[in-house]
Every structure is written in C-alpha cells, then in structure tokens.
Coordinates of C-alpha atoms in Angstrom, one line a residue:
Chain A
M193 CA 153.6 98.8 119.6
T194 CA 150.2 97.9 118.3
Q195 CA 147.9 96.8 121.1
Q196 CA 146.0 93.6 121.0
F197 CA 142.3 93.9 121.9
Q198 CA 139.7 91.7 123.4
R199 CA 137.2 90.9 120.8
D200 CA 134.1 91.3 122.9
K201 CA 134.5 94.7 124.4
P202 CA 134.6 98.1 122.7
I203 CA 138.1 99.2 121.9
Y204 CA 137.6 102.7 123.4
L205 CA 136.8 101.1 126.8
Q206 CA 139.9 98.9 126.6
V207 CA 142.1 102.0 125.9
V208 CA 140.4 103.9 128.7
D209 CA 141.3 101.0 131.1
T210 CA 144.9 101.0 129.9
I211 CA 145.3 104.7 130.4
I212 CA 143.7 104.6 133.9
Q213 CA 146.0 101.8 134.9
E214 CA 149.0 103.8 133.7
I215 CA 147.9 106.8 135.7
V216 CA 147.1 104.8 138.8
S217 CA 150.4 103.0 138.7
G218 CA 152.4 106.2 138.1
I219 CA 153.6 105.5 134.6
R220 CA 151.7 108.6 133.7
Q221 CA 152.1 111.3 136.3
S222 CA 149.5 113.7 137.4
G223 CA 149.5 116.9 135.3
E224 CA 151.3 115.1 132.5
K225 CA 150.2 115.8 128.9
L226 CA 148.8 112.8 127.1
P227 CA 149.8 112.2 123.4
S228 CA 147.7 114.0 120.8
V229 CA 144.8 112.0 119.4
R230 CA 146.6 111.2 116.2
E231 CA 149.9 110.2 117.9
Y232 CA 148.1 107.9 120.3
A233 CA 145.9 106.4 117.5
I234 CA 149.1 105.5 115.6
E235 CA 150.8 104.2 118.7
V236 CA 148.0 101.7 119.4
G237 CA 146.9 101.2 115.8
V238 CA 143.3 102.3 116.1
N239 CA 141.0 104.8 114.5
P240 CA 141.6 108.4 115.6
N241 CA 137.8 108.8 116.3
T242 CA 138.2 106.0 118.8
I243 CA 140.9 107.9 120.7
Q244 CA 138.8 111.0 120.6
R245 CA 136.1 109.1 122.3
V246 CA 138.7 107.7 124.9
Y247 CA 139.7 111.3 125.8
R248 CA 136.1 112.4 126.0
E249 CA 135.3 109.5 128.4
L250 CA 138.4 110.2 130.5
D251 CA 137.4 113.9 130.7
Q252 CA 133.9 112.9 131.8
R253 CA 135.3 110.7 134.6
Q254 CA 137.5 113.8 135.4
I255 CA 140.6 111.7 135.2
T256 CA 141.9 114.0 132.5
I257 CA 141.2 117.6 131.5
T258 CA 141.2 118.7 127.9
K259 CA 142.3 122.3 127.4
R260 CA 141.3 123.8 124.1
G261 CA 144.2 124.1 121.8
Q262 CA 146.7 122.7 124.3
G263 CA 145.8 119.0 124.6
T264 CA 144.7 116.5 127.2
F265 CA 146.3 116.4 130.7
V266 CA 146.2 113.9 133.6
T267 CA 144.3 115.4 136.5
E268 CA 146.3 117.1 139.2
D269 CA 143.7 116.0 141.8
S270 CA 145.7 113.4 143.6
R271 CA 142.8 112.5 145.9
L272 CA 140.8 111.5 142.8
I273 CA 143.7 109.3 141.5
T274 CA 144.0 107.6 145.0
Q275 CA 140.3 107.1 145.0
V276 CA 140.3 105.5 141.5
R277 CA 143.3 103.3 142.6
E278 CA 141.3 102.1 145.7
E279 CA 138.2 101.4 143.6
L280 CA 140.3 99.4 141.1
K281 CA 141.9 97.4 143.9
K282 CA 138.6 96.6 145.4
Q283 CA 137.2 95.6 142.0
Y284 CA 140.1 93.3 141.2
V285 CA 140.3 91.7 144.7
D286 CA 136.5 91.1 144.8
Q287 CA 136.7 89.5 141.4
F288 CA 139.6 87.3 142.4
V289 CA 138.0 86.2 145.7
E290 CA 134.8 85.4 143.9
D291 CA 136.6 83.3 141.4
M292 CA 138.6 81.5 144.1
E293 CA 135.4 80.9 146.2
A294 CA 133.8 79.5 143.1
L295 CA 136.6 77.0 143.0
G296 CA 135.9 76.1 146.6
F297 CA 138.7 77.9 148.4
S298 CA 138.1 79.5 151.7
K299 CA 139.4 83.1 152.5
E300 CA 141.9 81.5 154.9
E301 CA 143.3 79.2 152.2
I302 CA 143.5 82.2 149.8
I303 CA 145.4 84.3 152.3
L304 CA 147.7 81.4 153.2
S305 CA 148.6 80.8 149.5
L306 CA 149.2 84.6 149.0
K307 CA 151.7 84.5 151.8
E308 CA 153.4 81.4 150.5
G309 CA 153.5 83.2 147.1
E310 CA 155.4 86.0 148.7
H311 CA 158.2 83.6 149.8
D312 CA 158.5 82.2 146.3
A313 CA 158.9 85.7 144.9
Chain B
M4 CA 128.2 113.1 103.4
L5 CA 127.9 110.3 100.8
K6 CA 124.5 109.1 100.0
V7 CA 124.0 106.1 97.9
Q8 CA 120.4 105.2 97.1
H9 CA 119.0 102.0 95.5
I10 CA 121.9 101.3 93.2
S11 CA 121.5 98.4 90.9
K12 CA 123.9 97.2 88.2
R13 CA 123.5 94.5 85.5
R14 CA 126.2 93.0 83.6
K15 CA 124.9 91.2 80.6
F16 CA 121.9 89.5 82.1
R17 CA 123.3 89.0 85.6
K18 CA 122.5 91.4 88.4
V19 CA 125.8 92.2 90.1
L20 CA 124.4 94.9 92.4
Q21 CA 120.9 95.0 93.6
D22 CA 119.3 97.9 95.4
C23 CA 122.3 99.0 97.4
S24 CA 121.7 101.9 99.8
F25 CA 123.9 103.4 102.5
V26 CA 125.1 106.7 103.9
I27 CA 128.7 107.6 104.9
E28 CA 129.3 110.6 107.1
T29 CA 132.4 112.8 106.7
G30 CA 135.2 111.9 108.9
K31 CA 134.5 108.1 109.1
I32 CA 136.5 105.1 108.2
I33 CA 134.2 102.5 106.6
G34 CA 135.0 98.9 105.9
I35 CA 133.0 97.1 103.2
I36 CA 133.3 93.3 103.6
G37 CA 131.9 90.3 101.8
E38 CA 133.0 87.2 100.2
N39 CA 134.7 87.2 96.8
G40 CA 132.0 87.9 94.2
S41 CA 129.7 89.7 96.6
G42 CA 129.9 92.9 94.6
K43 CA 132.4 95.0 96.6
T44 CA 134.6 95.9 93.7
T45 CA 131.7 96.6 91.4
L46 CA 130.2 98.9 94.0
L47 CA 133.4 100.8 94.3
K48 CA 133.7 101.2 90.6
V49 CA 130.2 102.6 90.5
L50 CA 131.1 105.0 93.3
A51 CA 134.3 106.0 91.5
G52 CA 132.3 106.7 88.3
I53 CA 134.1 104.0 86.3
L54 CA 130.9 102.0 85.9
R55 CA 127.4 103.4 85.4
A56 CA 124.6 102.1 87.6
N57 CA 121.5 100.9 85.8
Q58 CA 119.4 102.3 88.6
G59 CA 119.7 104.4 91.7
T60 CA 121.4 107.7 92.6
I61 CA 124.6 108.9 94.3
N62 CA 124.8 112.4 95.7
L63 CA 128.0 113.3 93.8
E64 CA 128.6 115.1 90.5
N65 CA 128.9 112.8 87.4
D66 CA 132.6 113.7 87.2
R67 CA 133.8 111.9 90.3
S68 CA 137.5 112.5 89.7
Q69 CA 137.5 115.6 92.0
Q70 CA 135.6 114.0 94.8
I71 CA 136.9 110.5 95.0
S72 CA 140.4 109.3 95.2
Y73 CA 140.2 105.7 94.1
S74 CA 142.7 102.9 94.2
P75 CA 141.6 99.7 92.3
D76 CA 142.7 96.3 93.5
Q77 CA 144.5 95.7 90.2
S78 CA 147.8 97.3 89.4
Y79 CA 147.3 100.3 87.1
F80 CA 150.6 102.2 86.9
Y81 CA 152.8 102.7 83.8
D82 CA 155.6 100.4 84.8
Y83 CA 158.3 102.5 83.1
F84 CA 157.6 105.3 85.5
S85 CA 159.8 105.8 88.6
I86 CA 158.0 106.5 91.8
E87 CA 159.0 110.1 91.4
E88 CA 157.6 110.3 87.9
L89 CA 154.4 108.7 89.1
I90 CA 154.1 111.4 91.8
E91 CA 154.6 114.1 89.2
F92 CA 152.0 112.5 86.9
Y93 CA 149.5 112.4 89.7
Q94 CA 150.2 116.0 90.6
S95 CA 149.6 117.0 86.9
Q96 CA 146.3 115.2 86.9
Y97 CA 144.8 116.1 90.3
P98 CA 144.7 119.7 91.6
D99 CA 144.0 118.3 95.1
F100 CA 147.2 116.2 95.1
N101 CA 149.3 117.2 98.1
Q102 CA 152.9 117.0 97.2
E103 CA 154.1 117.4 100.8
R104 CA 151.8 114.6 102.0
A105 CA 153.1 112.4 99.2
N106 CA 156.7 113.1 100.2
A107 CA 156.0 112.4 103.9
L108 CA 154.3 109.1 102.9
I109 CA 157.2 108.0 100.8
E110 CA 159.5 108.7 103.7
F111 CA 157.1 106.9 106.1
F112 CA 157.0 103.9 103.9
T113 CA 160.8 104.0 103.3
L114 CA 160.3 103.9 99.5
N115 CA 163.1 104.8 97.0
R116 CA 161.8 107.6 94.8
K117 CA 164.1 106.7 91.9
E118 CA 163.0 103.1 91.7
K119 CA 161.0 102.1 88.6
I120 CA 157.5 100.7 89.2
K121 CA 158.3 97.5 87.3
Y122 CA 161.1 96.6 89.7
L123 CA 159.0 97.0 92.8
S124 CA 158.0 94.1 95.1
K125 CA 154.4 93.4 95.8
G126 CA 154.7 95.0 99.2
Q127 CA 156.3 98.1 97.8
L128 CA 153.7 98.4 95.1
G129 CA 151.0 98.1 97.7
R130 CA 152.6 101.0 99.6
V131 CA 152.9 103.2 96.4
K132 CA 149.2 102.7 95.7
I133 CA 148.5 104.0 99.2
V134 CA 150.8 107.0 98.7
V135 CA 149.2 108.3 95.5
T136 CA 145.7 107.6 96.7
I137 CA 145.8 109.2 100.2
A138 CA 148.1 112.1 99.2
R139 CA 145.0 113.6 97.6
E140 CA 142.8 115.9 99.5
A141 CA 139.6 114.5 98.0
P142 CA 136.7 114.2 100.4
F143 CA 136.4 110.4 99.8
L144 CA 139.3 108.0 99.7
V145 CA 138.4 104.6 98.3
L146 CA 140.8 101.7 98.6
D147 CA 139.9 98.3 97.1
E148 CA 141.6 95.5 99.0
P149 CA 144.7 97.5 100.0
L150 CA 146.1 94.7 102.2
A151 CA 145.4 91.6 100.1
G152 CA 148.4 89.4 99.7
L153 CA 150.8 91.5 101.7
D154 CA 152.8 90.3 104.7
P155 CA 151.8 91.2 108.2
L156 CA 154.5 93.8 108.7
V157 CA 153.6 95.7 105.5
K158 CA 150.0 95.5 106.5
E159 CA 150.7 97.0 109.9
K160 CA 152.7 99.8 108.3
I161 CA 150.0 100.6 105.8
I162 CA 147.4 100.7 108.5
K163 CA 149.6 103.1 110.5
G164 CA 150.1 105.2 107.4
I165 CA 146.4 105.5 106.9
I166 CA 145.9 106.6 110.5
Q167 CA 148.6 109.1 110.3
F168 CA 148.0 110.8 106.9
I169 CA 144.2 110.9 106.5
D170 CA 142.6 114.1 107.6
L171 CA 139.4 112.9 109.2
E172 CA 138.3 116.5 109.7
S173 CA 137.5 116.7 106.0
Q174 CA 137.9 113.2 104.5
S175 CA 136.3 109.8 104.8
L176 CA 137.9 106.5 103.9
I177 CA 136.1 103.5 102.3
I178 CA 138.1 100.3 102.3
T179 CA 137.1 96.8 101.1
T180 CA 138.4 93.6 102.6
H181 CA 137.5 90.0 102.9
K182 CA 139.4 89.8 106.1
L183 CA 137.6 92.1 108.4
L184 CA 139.7 91.3 111.5
E185 CA 142.8 92.8 109.8
V186 CA 141.3 96.3 109.6
E187 CA 138.7 96.2 112.2
P188 CA 140.5 98.3 114.8
I189 CA 140.6 101.3 112.4
L190 CA 137.0 101.1 111.3
D191 CA 134.1 103.2 112.5
E192 CA 131.5 101.2 110.7
V193 CA 131.3 98.1 108.7
I194 CA 129.0 97.4 105.7
V195 CA 128.4 93.8 104.9
M196 CA 127.6 92.7 101.3
K197 CA 126.2 89.4 100.1
N198 CA 125.0 88.4 96.6
G199 CA 125.3 92.0 95.3
T200 CA 123.4 93.6 98.0
I201 CA 124.0 95.3 101.4
I202 CA 122.7 93.2 104.2
E203 CA 124.0 95.2 107.2
Q204 CA 125.7 98.5 108.2
K205 CA 126.8 98.9 111.8
Q206 CA 129.2 100.7 114.1
V207 CA 132.1 98.4 115.0
E208 CA 132.1 99.5 118.7
Q209 CA 128.4 98.7 118.9
I210 CA 129.1 95.1 117.6
R211 CA 131.7 94.7 120.3
E212 CA 129.2 95.9 123.0
E213 CA 126.9 93.1 122.0
T214 CA 129.0 90.2 120.8
T215 CA 132.2 89.6 119.0
I216 CA 132.8 90.4 115.3
Q217 CA 133.2 86.7 114.4
R218 CA 130.0 85.7 116.0
W219 CA 128.2 88.7 114.5
L220 CA 129.4 87.7 111.0
E221 CA 128.4 84.1 111.5
Q222 CA 124.9 85.1 112.4
L223 CA 124.7 87.3 109.3
Y224 CA 125.8 84.7 106.8

C-alpha cells in the first residue's frame, strides 16, 4: 500500500520513523532482513534514492546494519532497541503531557482520565 | 550528466523559451512543473532534438535518438499496430531497447500483447507509452505529462512501474506535470518554469525541510 506522507517533513525521515516504530513494536524482529531498496521503494511509492537515504540514516543510528552484497538487517543489539523504545516513549509522553497541560489539565486529571480510559477499553 | 545552458527558442516572433539553464545528474528523477504554456513541452522537444534551439547549448550529440528516450504528450503510434508489433518496431529502431524489460512491463501493466493500438483505452495507451519509453536503456528518459487525464489507480500503477523498472544506476528520468503533488514522492528535484524560463530548481526533500510544497509554489508564483 502506498504510504501517505505529511507535507511539511522530508519523506526519508517519515519512512525512518515508520521503520523504527515497526522495529520497536516487534513487527520487524532483530536480525531480520529489510526489503531491498527497490522493493521498499515500490511498496511505499517513493523514489529509490529516498529509500537509500533511509537505510543510510538507520545505519548511522546503528538501528540497522548494511552488509555489502547481502542487504540491510535490523540490529541484533536488543539493548539498543530497548533504549530506542524508551526514548520514543518518553518523547511521546512528554509531548502528550505538554499538550494536555496547555489545555489546562493537571497531571492528576490526566492520570485519572487514562485510568478511566482503561475501563472503557 | 545533462547540462543545458542558456537555451532560447523563438517561434515566429514570440519567445517560447528564454535563457533556460539547468543541470541534471545521472540517477535522478526530475520533475519539470509549470502552468500550461510555460514552455515545458517545448523544452522537452529541444532536449529530444525535435526542435532546434535558437541559442544555447546542450552537452549531447546532435543525434539525440541514442541518448534520450522521449515520450511526447500526444499519441504517436500507428494505430493498426498491435502492442506486440509496436514492441517489435521499437526494437528494430533502437539498439538499446530491452525486450526483457518490455515484456516485464507489459506483464506488470496487465496489457494484452495482441490488442491493436486503436482499440486501447486512454489508460491502456498511457501504459503502452510508458512501456516503450522506459524499456530503453538510454541514459535519459523523458516523459511529457505521462499521468495527464488518467484515473488515480492507473496513475499509481504507472508510478510504481517507473520506480520498479528504471535503472537509476545509469539512467535519469525527466517528467513534466502540471500537478506536482501527484509525482512529488518519486522526485529528487523539481524544476519550475514560468513564461518560458526556469525560475527555480530545488531538491524536494529540502523544500519539505523548510515548508510545504504548496506554500513553496505559492511563494514562487
């Protein structure tokens, strides 16, 4: 399925975020081989050069390792994946709390409503 | 690398292109955008060697047929050919025509090889144009408005075909459109034309870093 992209953010960063989410949530396992650049480009409907850049960026962040002639693999360093997962959690929670506080909610109110939400679900 | 320098073109007494310069690196997908009448089609014709520029230089040999695989926006096939015969015709004309790639493209686009050109729908004809143009191994592939007037599903299929079958190791693609948003995810760079001249050339991801494509275009025009 062709992915829809936000208009005001580079596509390569959006694809990087998607892949990291998939790795952190376990959709893509550690050590797993990612699709080839072209396969992935077709899948999301973007320029292969963009996917090349995505893999470069993931390699730089050490979330993936590209082996010459073999492809790009998710890191087997589970500590790193856990660390990224924690960072993302913190980032999303901080953002959420900030937004809620801007609306005038206290931390207690937020916690209360989260607990209520659990009952609904 | 394609280097276009100071190209101008007059038709009768009207200047249709004025001092157009740009560089296209190998392995890039470039979109040329601009309103109707801004000079996109004329510029492509000059690139393809169909029109001669009055001024300026392009770093290609005068016989462009080996270097540029060009698909005009108009229909240009003999309509009594079947798709198969059209493929054979292309193969007889262009040494760089890759029969295997053409077959794979026909399959990818689910076209019927025996069907005659004159009985094809607009969407099928659009796909046939893509087949014969990108089945060539020429260094520059040039498509004039390949998506104009096609329905969204056909557009998406064509875009995927382009991604799958172009060899960006050795080829570049130049594509014109007046609807940038349709092709923007596959572009490396965009060249903006207005009144016969080039007013901007920029990397698409760079635009996204700074603003949105829509706002950027509004500011340019």
